[in-house]
Structure formats: C-alpha cells, structure tokens
Coordinates of C-alpha atoms in Angstrom, one line a residue:
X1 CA -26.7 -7.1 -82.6
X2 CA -24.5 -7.3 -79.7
X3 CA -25.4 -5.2 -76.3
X4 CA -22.9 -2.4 -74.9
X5 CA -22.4 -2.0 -71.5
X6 CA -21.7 1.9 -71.0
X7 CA -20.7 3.0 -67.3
X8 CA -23.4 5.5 -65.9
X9 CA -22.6 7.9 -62.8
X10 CA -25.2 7.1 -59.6
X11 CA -25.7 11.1 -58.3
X12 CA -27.1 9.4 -55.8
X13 CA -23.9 7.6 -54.4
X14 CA -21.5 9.8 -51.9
X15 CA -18.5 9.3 -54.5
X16 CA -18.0 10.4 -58.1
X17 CA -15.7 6.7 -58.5
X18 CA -18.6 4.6 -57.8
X19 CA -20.5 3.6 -61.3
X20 CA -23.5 1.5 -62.1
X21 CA -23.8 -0.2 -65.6
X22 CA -26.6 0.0 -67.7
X23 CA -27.1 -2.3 -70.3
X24 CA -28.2 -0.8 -73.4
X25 CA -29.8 -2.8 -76.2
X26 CA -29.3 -0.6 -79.9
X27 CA -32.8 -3.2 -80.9
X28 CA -34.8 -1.0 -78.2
X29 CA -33.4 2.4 -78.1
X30 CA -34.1 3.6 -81.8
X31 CA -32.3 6.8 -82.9
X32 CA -33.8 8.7 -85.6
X33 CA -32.3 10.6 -88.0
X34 CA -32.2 13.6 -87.1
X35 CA -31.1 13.1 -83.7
X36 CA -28.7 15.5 -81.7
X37 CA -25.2 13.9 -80.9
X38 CA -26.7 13.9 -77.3
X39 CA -30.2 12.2 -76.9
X40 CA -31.9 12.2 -73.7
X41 CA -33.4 8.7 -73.0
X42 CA -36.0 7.3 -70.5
X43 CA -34.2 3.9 -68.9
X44 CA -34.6 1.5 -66.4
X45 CA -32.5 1.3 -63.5
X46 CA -31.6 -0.7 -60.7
X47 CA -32.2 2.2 -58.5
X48 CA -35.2 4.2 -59.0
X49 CA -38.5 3.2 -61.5
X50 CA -37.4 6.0 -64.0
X51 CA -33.8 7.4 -64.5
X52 CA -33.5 10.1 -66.9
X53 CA -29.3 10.3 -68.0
X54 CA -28.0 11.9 -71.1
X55 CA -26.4 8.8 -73.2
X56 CA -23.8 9.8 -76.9
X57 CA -24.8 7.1 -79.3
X58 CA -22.2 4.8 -79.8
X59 CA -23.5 4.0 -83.7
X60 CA -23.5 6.1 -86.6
X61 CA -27.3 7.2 -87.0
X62 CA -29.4 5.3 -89.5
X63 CA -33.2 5.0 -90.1
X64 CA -33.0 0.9 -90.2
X65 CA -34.1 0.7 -86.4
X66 CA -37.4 2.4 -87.6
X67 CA -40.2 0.3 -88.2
X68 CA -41.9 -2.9 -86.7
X69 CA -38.8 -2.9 -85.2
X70 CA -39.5 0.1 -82.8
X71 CA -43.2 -0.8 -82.3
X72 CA -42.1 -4.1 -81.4
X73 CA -39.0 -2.8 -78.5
X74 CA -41.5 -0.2 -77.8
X75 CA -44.2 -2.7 -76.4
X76 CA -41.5 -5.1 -74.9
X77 CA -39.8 -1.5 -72.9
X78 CA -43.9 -1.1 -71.8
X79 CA -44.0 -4.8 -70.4
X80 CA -40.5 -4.2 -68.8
X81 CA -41.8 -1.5 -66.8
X82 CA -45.4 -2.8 -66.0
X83 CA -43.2 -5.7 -64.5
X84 CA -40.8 -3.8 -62.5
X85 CA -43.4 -1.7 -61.0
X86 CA -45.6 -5.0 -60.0
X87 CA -42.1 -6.1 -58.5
X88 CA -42.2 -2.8 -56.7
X89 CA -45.7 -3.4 -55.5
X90 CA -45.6 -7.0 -53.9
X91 CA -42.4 -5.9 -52.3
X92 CA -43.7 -2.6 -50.6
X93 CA -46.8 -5.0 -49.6
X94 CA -44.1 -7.9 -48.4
X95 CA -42.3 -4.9 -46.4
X96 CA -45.5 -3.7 -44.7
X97 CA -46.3 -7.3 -44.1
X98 CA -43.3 -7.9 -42.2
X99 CA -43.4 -5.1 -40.4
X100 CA -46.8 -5.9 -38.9
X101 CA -45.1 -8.9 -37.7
X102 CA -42.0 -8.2 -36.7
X103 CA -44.4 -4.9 -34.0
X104 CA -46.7 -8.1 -33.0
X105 CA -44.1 -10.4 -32.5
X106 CA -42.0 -7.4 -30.4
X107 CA -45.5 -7.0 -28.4
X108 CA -45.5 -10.6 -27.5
X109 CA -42.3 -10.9 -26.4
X110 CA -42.7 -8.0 -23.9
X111 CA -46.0 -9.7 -22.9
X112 CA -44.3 -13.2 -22.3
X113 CA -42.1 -12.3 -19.4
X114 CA -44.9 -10.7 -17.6
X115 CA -46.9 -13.7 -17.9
X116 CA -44.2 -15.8 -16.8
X117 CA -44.0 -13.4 -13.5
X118 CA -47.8 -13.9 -13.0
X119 CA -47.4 -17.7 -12.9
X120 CA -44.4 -17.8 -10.7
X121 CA -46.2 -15.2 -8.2
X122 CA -49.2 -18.4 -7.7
X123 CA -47.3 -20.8 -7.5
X124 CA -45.0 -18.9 -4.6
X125 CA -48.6 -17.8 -2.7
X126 CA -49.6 -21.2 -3.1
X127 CA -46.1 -22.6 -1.7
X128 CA -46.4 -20.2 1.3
X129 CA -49.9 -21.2 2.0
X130 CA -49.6 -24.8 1.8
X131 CA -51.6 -27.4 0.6
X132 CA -53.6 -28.1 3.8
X133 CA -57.7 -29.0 2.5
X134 CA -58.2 -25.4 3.0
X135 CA -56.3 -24.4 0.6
X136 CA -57.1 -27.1 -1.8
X137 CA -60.3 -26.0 -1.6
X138 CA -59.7 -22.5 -1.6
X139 CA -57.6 -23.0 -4.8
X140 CA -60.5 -24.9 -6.7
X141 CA -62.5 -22.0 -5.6
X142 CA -60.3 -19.4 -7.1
X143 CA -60.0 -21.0 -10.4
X144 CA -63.5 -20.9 -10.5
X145 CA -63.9 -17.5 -10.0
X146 CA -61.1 -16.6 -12.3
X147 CA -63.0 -18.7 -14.9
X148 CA -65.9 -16.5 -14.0
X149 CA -64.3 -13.3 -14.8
X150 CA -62.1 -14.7 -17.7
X151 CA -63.6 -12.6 -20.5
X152 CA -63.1 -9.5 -18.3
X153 CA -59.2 -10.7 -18.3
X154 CA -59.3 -11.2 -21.3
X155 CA -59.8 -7.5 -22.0
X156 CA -58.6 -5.5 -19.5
X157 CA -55.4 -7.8 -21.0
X158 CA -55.0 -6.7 -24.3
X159 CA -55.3 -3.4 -23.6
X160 CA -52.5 -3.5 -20.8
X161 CA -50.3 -4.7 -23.6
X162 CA -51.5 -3.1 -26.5
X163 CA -52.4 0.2 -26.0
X164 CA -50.5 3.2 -27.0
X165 CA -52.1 5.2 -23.4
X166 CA -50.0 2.6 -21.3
X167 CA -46.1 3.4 -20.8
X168 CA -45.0 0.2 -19.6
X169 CA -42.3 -0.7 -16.9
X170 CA -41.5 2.7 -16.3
X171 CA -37.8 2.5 -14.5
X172 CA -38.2 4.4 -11.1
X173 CA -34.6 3.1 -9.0
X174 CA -32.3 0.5 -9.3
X175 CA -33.9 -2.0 -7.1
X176 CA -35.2 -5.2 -8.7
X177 CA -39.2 -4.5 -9.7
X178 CA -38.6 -0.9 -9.2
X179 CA -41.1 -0.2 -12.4
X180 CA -44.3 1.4 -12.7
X181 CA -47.3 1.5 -15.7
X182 CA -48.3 4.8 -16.7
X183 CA -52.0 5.0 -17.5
X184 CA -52.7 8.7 -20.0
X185 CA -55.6 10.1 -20.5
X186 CA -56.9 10.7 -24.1
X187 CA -57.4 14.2 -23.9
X188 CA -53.9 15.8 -23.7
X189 CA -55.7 19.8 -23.4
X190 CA -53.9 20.5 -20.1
X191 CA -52.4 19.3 -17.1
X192 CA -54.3 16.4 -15.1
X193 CA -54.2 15.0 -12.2
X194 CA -52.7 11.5 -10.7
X195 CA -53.3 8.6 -9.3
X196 CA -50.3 6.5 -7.3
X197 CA -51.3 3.8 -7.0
X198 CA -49.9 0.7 -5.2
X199 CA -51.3 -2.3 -5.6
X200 CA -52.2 -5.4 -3.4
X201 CA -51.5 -9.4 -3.6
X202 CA -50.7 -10.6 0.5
X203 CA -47.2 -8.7 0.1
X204 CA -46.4 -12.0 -1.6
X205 CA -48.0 -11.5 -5.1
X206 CA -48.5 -7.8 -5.8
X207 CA -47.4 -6.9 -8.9
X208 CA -48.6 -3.3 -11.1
X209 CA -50.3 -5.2 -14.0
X210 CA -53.4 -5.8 -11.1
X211 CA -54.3 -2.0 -11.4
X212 CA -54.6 -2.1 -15.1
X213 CA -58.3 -1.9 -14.8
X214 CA -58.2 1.0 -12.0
X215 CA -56.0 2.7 -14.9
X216 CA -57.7 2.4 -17.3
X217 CA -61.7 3.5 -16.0
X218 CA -59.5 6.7 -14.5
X219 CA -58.1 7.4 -17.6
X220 CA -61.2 7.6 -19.6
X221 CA -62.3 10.5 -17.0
X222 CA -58.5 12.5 -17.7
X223 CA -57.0 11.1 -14.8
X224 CA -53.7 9.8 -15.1
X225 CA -52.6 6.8 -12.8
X226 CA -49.6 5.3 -12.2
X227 CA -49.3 1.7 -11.2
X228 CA -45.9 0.8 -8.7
X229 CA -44.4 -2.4 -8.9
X230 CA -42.3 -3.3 -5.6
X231 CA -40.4 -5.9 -4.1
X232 CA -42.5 -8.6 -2.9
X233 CA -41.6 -11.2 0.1
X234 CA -39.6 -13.3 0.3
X235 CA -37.4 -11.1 -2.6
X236 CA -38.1 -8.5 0.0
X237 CA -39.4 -7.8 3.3
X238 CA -41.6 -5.1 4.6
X239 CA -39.3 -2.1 4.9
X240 CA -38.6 -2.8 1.3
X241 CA -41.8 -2.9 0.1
X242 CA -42.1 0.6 2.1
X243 CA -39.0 1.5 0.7
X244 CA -40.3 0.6 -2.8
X245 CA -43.2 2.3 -2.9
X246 CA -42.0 5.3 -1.1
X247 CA -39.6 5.8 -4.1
X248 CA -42.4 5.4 -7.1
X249 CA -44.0 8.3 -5.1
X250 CA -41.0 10.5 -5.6
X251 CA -41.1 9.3 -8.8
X252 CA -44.4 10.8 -9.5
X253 CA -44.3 14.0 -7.7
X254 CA -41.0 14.7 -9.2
X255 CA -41.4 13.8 -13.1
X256 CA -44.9 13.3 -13.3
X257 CA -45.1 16.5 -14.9
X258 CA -42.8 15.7 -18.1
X259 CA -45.7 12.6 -18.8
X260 CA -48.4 15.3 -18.8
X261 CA -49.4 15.5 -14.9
X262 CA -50.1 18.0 -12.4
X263 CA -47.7 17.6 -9.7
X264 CA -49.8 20.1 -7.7
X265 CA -52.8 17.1 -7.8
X266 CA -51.2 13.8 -7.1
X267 CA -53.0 11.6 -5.3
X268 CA -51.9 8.5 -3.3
X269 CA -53.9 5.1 -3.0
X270 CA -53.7 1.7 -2.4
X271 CA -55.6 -1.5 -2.2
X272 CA -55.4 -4.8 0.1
X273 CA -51.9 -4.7 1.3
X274 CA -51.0 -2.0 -1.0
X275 CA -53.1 0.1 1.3
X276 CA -51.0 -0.7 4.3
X277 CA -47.8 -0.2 2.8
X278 CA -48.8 2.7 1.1
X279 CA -50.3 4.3 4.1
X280 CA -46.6 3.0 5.6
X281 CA -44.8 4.9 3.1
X282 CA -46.9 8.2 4.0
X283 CA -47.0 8.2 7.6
X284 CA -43.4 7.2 7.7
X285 CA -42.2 10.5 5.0
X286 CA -44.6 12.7 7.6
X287 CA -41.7 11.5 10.1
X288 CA -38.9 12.7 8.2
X289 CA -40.4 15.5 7.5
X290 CA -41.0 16.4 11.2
X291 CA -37.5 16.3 12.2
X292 CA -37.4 13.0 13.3
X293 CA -36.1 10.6 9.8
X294 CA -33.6 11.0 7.5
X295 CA -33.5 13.0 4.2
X296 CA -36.7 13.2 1.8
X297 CA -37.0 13.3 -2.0
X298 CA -40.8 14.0 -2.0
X299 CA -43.2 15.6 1.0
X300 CA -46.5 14.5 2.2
X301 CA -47.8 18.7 1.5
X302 CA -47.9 17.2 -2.4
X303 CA -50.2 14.3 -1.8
X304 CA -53.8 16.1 -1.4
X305 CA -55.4 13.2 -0.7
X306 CA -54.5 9.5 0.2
X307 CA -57.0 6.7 -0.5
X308 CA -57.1 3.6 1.1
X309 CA -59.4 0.4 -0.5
X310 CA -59.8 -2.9 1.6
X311 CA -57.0 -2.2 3.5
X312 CA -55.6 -2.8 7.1
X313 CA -53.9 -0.9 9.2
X314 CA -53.0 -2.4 12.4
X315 CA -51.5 -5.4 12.4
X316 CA -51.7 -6.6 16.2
X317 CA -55.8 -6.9 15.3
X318 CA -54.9 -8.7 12.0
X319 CA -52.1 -11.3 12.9
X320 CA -54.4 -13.6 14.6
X321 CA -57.2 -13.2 11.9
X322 CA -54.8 -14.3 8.8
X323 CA -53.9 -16.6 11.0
X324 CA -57.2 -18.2 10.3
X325 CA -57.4 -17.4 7.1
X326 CA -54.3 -19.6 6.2
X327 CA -52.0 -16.5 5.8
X328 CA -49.7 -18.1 8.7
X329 CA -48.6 -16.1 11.7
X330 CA -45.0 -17.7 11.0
X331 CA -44.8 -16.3 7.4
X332 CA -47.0 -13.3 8.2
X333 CA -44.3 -12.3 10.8
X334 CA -41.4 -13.2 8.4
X335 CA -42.8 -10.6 6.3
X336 CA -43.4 -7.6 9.0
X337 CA -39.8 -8.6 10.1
X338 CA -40.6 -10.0 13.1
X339 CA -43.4 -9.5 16.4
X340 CA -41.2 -5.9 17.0
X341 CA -41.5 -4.3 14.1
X342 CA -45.9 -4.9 14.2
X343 CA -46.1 -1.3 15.9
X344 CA -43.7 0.5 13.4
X345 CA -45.5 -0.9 10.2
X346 CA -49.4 -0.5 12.2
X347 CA -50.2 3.0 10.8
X348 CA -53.1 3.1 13.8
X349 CA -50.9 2.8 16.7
X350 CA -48.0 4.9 15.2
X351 CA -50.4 8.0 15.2
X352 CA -51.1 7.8 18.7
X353 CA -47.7 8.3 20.1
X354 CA -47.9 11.6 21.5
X355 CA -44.4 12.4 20.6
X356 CA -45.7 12.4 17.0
X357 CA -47.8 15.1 17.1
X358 CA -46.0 17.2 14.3
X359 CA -45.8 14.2 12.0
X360 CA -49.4 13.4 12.1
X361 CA -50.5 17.0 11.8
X362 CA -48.5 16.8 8.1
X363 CA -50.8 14.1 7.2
X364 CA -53.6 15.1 3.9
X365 CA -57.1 14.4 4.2
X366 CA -57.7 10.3 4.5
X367 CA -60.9 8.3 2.6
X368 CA -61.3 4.6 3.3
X369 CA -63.1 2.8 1.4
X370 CA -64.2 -0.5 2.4
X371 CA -66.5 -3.1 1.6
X372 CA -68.6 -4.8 4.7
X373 CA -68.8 -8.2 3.4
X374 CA -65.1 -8.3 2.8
X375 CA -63.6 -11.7 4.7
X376 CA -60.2 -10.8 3.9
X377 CA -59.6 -7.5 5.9
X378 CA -62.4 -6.8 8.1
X379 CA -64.5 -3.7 7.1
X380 CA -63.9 -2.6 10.6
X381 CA -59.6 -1.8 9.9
X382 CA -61.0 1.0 8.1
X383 CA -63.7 2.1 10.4
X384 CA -61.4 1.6 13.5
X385 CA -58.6 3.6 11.2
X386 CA -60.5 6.5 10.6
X387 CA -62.1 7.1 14.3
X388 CA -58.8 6.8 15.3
X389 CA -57.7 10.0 12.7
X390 CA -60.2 12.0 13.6
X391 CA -59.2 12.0 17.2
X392 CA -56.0 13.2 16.6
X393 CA -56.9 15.8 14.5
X394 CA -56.4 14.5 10.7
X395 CA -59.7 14.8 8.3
X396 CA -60.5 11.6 7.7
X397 CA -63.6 9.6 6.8
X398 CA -64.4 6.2 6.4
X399 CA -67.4 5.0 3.5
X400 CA -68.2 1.5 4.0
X401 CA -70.3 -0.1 1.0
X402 CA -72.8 -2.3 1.9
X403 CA -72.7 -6.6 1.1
X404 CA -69.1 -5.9 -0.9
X405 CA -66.5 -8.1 -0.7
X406 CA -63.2 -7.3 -1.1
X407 CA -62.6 -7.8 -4.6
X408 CA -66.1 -6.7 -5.4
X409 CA -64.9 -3.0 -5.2
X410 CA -62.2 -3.7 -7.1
X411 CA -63.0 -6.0 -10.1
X412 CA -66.5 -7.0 -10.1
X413 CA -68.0 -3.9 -10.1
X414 CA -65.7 -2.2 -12.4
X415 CA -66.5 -5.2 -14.8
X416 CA -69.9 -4.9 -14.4
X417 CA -70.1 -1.2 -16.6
X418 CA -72.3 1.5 -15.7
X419 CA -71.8 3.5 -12.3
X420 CA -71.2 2.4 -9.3
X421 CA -70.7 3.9 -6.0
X422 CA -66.6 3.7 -5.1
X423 CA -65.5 4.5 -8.5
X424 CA -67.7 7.5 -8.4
X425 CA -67.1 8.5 -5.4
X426 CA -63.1 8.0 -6.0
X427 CA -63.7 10.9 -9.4
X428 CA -65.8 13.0 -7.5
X429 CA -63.4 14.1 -4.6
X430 CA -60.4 14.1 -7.3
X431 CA -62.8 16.9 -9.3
X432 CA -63.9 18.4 -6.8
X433 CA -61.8 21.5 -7.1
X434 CA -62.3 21.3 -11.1
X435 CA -66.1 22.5 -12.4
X436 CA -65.0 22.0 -15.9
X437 CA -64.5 18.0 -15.3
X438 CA -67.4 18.2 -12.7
X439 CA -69.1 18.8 -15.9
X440 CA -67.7 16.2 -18.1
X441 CA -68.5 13.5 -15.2
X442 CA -71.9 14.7 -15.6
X443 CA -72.0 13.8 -19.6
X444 CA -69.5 11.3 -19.4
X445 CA -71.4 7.6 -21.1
X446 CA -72.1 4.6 -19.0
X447 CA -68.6 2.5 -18.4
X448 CA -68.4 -0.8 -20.7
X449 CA -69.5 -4.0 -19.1
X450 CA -67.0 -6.8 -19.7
X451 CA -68.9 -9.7 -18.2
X452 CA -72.4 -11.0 -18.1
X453 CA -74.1 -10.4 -15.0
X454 CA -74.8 -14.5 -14.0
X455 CA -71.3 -14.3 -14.5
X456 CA -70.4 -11.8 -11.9
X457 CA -73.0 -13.6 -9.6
X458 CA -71.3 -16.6 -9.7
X459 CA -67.8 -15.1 -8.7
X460 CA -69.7 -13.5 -6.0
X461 CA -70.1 -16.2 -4.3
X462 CA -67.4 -18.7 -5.3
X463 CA -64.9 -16.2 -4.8
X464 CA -62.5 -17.2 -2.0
X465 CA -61.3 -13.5 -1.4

C-alpha cells in the first residue's frame, strides 16, 4: 500500500507556518479495532530520537494489519531505532573528536608565533654579535648546553602553552610587545601575593616566555607572578625598554587584584638585564614621585620589595667588560642611547646625587642575588650595588651564592628539583609576614627534577653564559 505524507507542526520551530513531514507507512503503524478516532503514536523524527504527536487515521479501521504483519513492522520499527540511535552515537563521538582537534590545533597555532619570535630573537643576537671565532665557538657551546637541558625545555614548554594557570599575552599598552604571562596559583582561598617580573636576554633577546620556569616553581607555593614582555633593541632602545616595563608594573599594581592578587604585596624583580632595567624603572618612578618627573600611574610605596638576580647596575664598570665579552661597545652604546645617557640608566651613580635625597629615601628594601662564578655580570655589580645603598640609607643586602654561574640560579638549579638556596630564600622573605604559608613552605614536597644530574654537569661547564 502506498505511503501518505501528513504535514506535522515542529513546536520546536519559532513559527507556527513552518512544517516537517513525516512519512507514515499504514504496513507499520497497525490500528486496532477499537481504536479512538485519535491515537497517540510513538515515531521517528528528523529532530529528536522519540517524538510523541497525536496522528487521525486516514483509513477506515480494520483488523487486517493484525498479525505477522505487526510482529513483522514491529521488529523492522525496533531495528529502525537501534540504527538511529547508533547514528546518534558515532556522531556525538565524531563531534567530541573534532572538538579535541580543532582546541589542539587552536593551542598550536598560538604556540607557532611564539616560536617563530624565539628563532628570530637568535638569529638577531647572533647578527649583533658577529661571527668573529668567538662567537663561533661560543655558539657551538650554547647549542650544547641547550642540548643539555633539552628535556627540561621540553617541559617547562608544554606547560607554558598548555596549562589552564597561565593567562597568556596579557595586553598591558598599546606599544608593540606590551604583553605579559600570568602565572596563578592553584589554591584560589584568598588573596596572594606577586611577583613582577622582567626578564633578561642582553636587551636584545628578552622575551616573557624565559620566566616561565620562575612562574611556575612560585606558583606551586601560592605566589602569583607575572612575566613582562618589552621592546627589545633595535625595535627599541633603552628608555623604551624602561618605559615598557615601567607600564607592566602599573599594570600589576593596578588590576592585579581582579586576577586574584594582593596589590598590597607585589613584588618587583628582574634578572640579567631585566634587573637593570627593572631597577631603571624603579629608581626612575622614585623621581617622579619626589617632585622632580612627570605624572605616575603606580608608586614605589606598593612595591615592598625589589629583587634583583645577576644583574648590573652601573654601566661605566660594565661597558668595557661586554666589550670583551663580544657584547660590542658600539652596539652596547646604541642600546643605552649613547656615552650620555650611561649615568641616567646606572642605578649606582644616580643614587648618589645628593640632590636626590628624597627619591632615594622612597626606595623599598633591595636583595641582590648573585652568583660568584657568574662571567657574564660580575658578582661584584651586586656587591658594589648594595654597599653603595646602604650608605645612603636604603635597606639593602646583597647574598652572593658560592661557584654559581649566571644561569645556574636561574635554570640549572631550578631544573635540578629539590631545594635550593635562591629559590628558597626568594619564598621566604615574600612569607615572611604570612605564618600560615611559613607553614605550608615547611610541608611543602621536594620540587620536580627535570634533568638528570650528568646532564646539569655538563651544561655547567659547556655553558657559555
């Protein structure tokens, strides 16, 4: 017998006009006698697994659709709906399927620009440096000790990108590289305190990504850090990079608390030449602040303590050093913007002036660290640095770690897992005003290692840092 084709209202459609057909077959919808004029039917439909709708029989009633013939359209109407349910399955799994690859492939794009950026920031250091034998051997020596360290990479890597704790390329101006990486802590039972930290790289290289291991050791002991990105040379000279940093500050002590921070505990660091310029960035607001800059969108009186790793801080000892290091005094000074400006971006000597005396009594309390076997900055910038502080009346102290190098407080170490000295001396003066975390420090397990020790060894002594 032929089908009809009877038009069936959707509810589920926003107008009343707009029909879906549903084919019913008289060979597999048996009516039985005594049947209302109405009979209430289970069917299948395009939309939905089940559809109950009320359908008026469009032949007389009569008992020949009973029999084998309804155990037979019974068992086919079973089969029907087994098969659109499997349908339903594979295509929920498809769905999810795609969707797991269509978040990695999303994750991969963000990471491929970022690796891109990496790359183009070596081959610029390299193009700066030369390729004198020094360098030729210096760069052999570096690929070595990034070979040594690779798995460490490796990891610190995939959680930079893959973590749900790091907020990426966090927009703090409208300046090119004005970003920063937000590091959380697990535990969100409270307001905790920051980290801002600016990275290093020769003012030619830094980029935010290099603190992802700081950030994420902190972060494990409910310290939130966050990593600013600045201009680098020759995109930007110093007073940019200054500039730059000066405004991820602001950022952090102004919005730092919407992420889950205490602005009342941020703390300022840097490492290499993220030391200098961060130490820049805070002498130079202490200025403005005294009466003698322009306008301020942060103040020193937030920053309880500043932390300065590896760095250096007065440039007219340093010039001649990087000099013969291969950092050249040409370039060197095309990044300070010139032999005049050496005083106004050497930390050391601007505290000094006597006409600063107001300024410099702003400044928090100071903690160098510094590593003695560190060829790139002599351990005495930070020695010199502090002595110098302490004369003019700013607590300040200088904790110099014995046979480090300069990357040894900063990667190495960390790497190696456990406890070492810097990292927990870095926790314990940023809990020292908190007994409750005094007493998860205490408890807190052993950090990770992330390379084998020969490993380590080896990029001890290959490294050309």
């Amino acid at each position: 017998m032929p089908s009809h084709i009877l038009p069936v209202t959707n509810p589920n459609l926003h107008s009343s006009k707009q029909h879906s057909y549903l084919r019913i077959d008289p060979t597999t919808m048996p009516l039985k006698q005594d049947d209302p004029i109405t009979s209430t039917r289970l069917v299948s439909s395009p939309f939905e697994d089940e559809t109950i709708i009320s359908v008026r029989p469009l032949l007389s009633r009569t008992p020949s659709f009973a029999g084998t013939t309804t155990t037979s359209s019974s068992a086919s109407y079973q089969q029907r709906r087994r098969r659109v349910a499997s349908e339903n399955s594979l295509s929920s799994l498809s769905d999810e399927s795609i969707g797991q690859r269509q978040s990695l492939a999303r994750e991969v794009d963000r990471a491929a620009p970022e690796t891109f950026l990496l790359t183009r920031l070596g081959l610029k250091l390299l193009r700066y440096m030369g390729v004198g034998y020094r360098w030729i051997m210096r760069f052999l020596a570096l690929g070595c000790y990034s070979l040594m360290l690779f798995p460490g990479f490796i990891q610190v890597g995939y959680y930079y990108f893959f973590s749900g704790r790091v907020l990426r390329s966090i927009v703090y101006g409208d300046q090119p590289r004005n970003r920063l990486d937000l590091y959380l802590p697990k535990n969100t039972d409270g307001p905790k305190p920051v980290v801002a930290f600016v990275t290093g790289g020769a003012w030619i290289i830094g980029y935010k990504a290099w603190g992802s291991l700081l950030g994420q050791q902190l972060s494990e002991r409910d310290i939130m850090v966050a990593c600013i990105d600045y201009r680098n040379y020759p995109q930007g000279t110093m007073s940019n990079m200054v500039e730059d940093a000066s405004g991820g500050i602001s950022f952090v002590c102004n919005k730092i608390a919407e992420y889950g921070g205490d602005p009342n505990r941020v703390y300022l660091m840097g490492q290499s030449a993220g030391a200098h310029i961060a130490a820049c960035a805070l002498v130079e607001q202490a200025i403005k602040e005294a009466g003698e800059g322009g306008s301020t969108t942060w103040s020193v009186l937030q920053i309880k303590t500043y932390f300065g790793l590896s760095g250096g801080y007065n440039l007219f000892n340093l010039v001649d050093y990087f000099h013969s290091r291969g950092l050249y005094r040409s370039i060197f000074l095309s990044i300070m913007e010139g032999e005049e400006s050496l005083r106004r971006f050497s930390p050391e000597v601007i505290v000094q002036d006597p006409n600063l005396k107001k300024a410099v009594s702003l400044l928090p309390p100071i903690v160098l660290f510094h590593g003695t076997a560190d060829y790139s900055i002599p351990a005495d910038s930070s020695k010199s640095f502090a002595e110098t502080l302490q004369s003019v009346g700013v607590r300040a102290e200088s904790i110099l770690y014995e046979g480090k190098t300069h990357t040894d407080l900063f990667l190495q170490d960390p790497m190696r897992g456990g406890n070492d000295r810097m990292f927990e001396d870095l926790v314990s003066i940023i809990h020292s005003d908190d007994r409750e975390a005094q007493a998860k420090d205490e408890v807190a397990p052993p950090r990770r290692r992330l390379v084998p020790e020969f490993m380590l060894q080896l990029a001890h002594r290959v490294s050309p840092f």
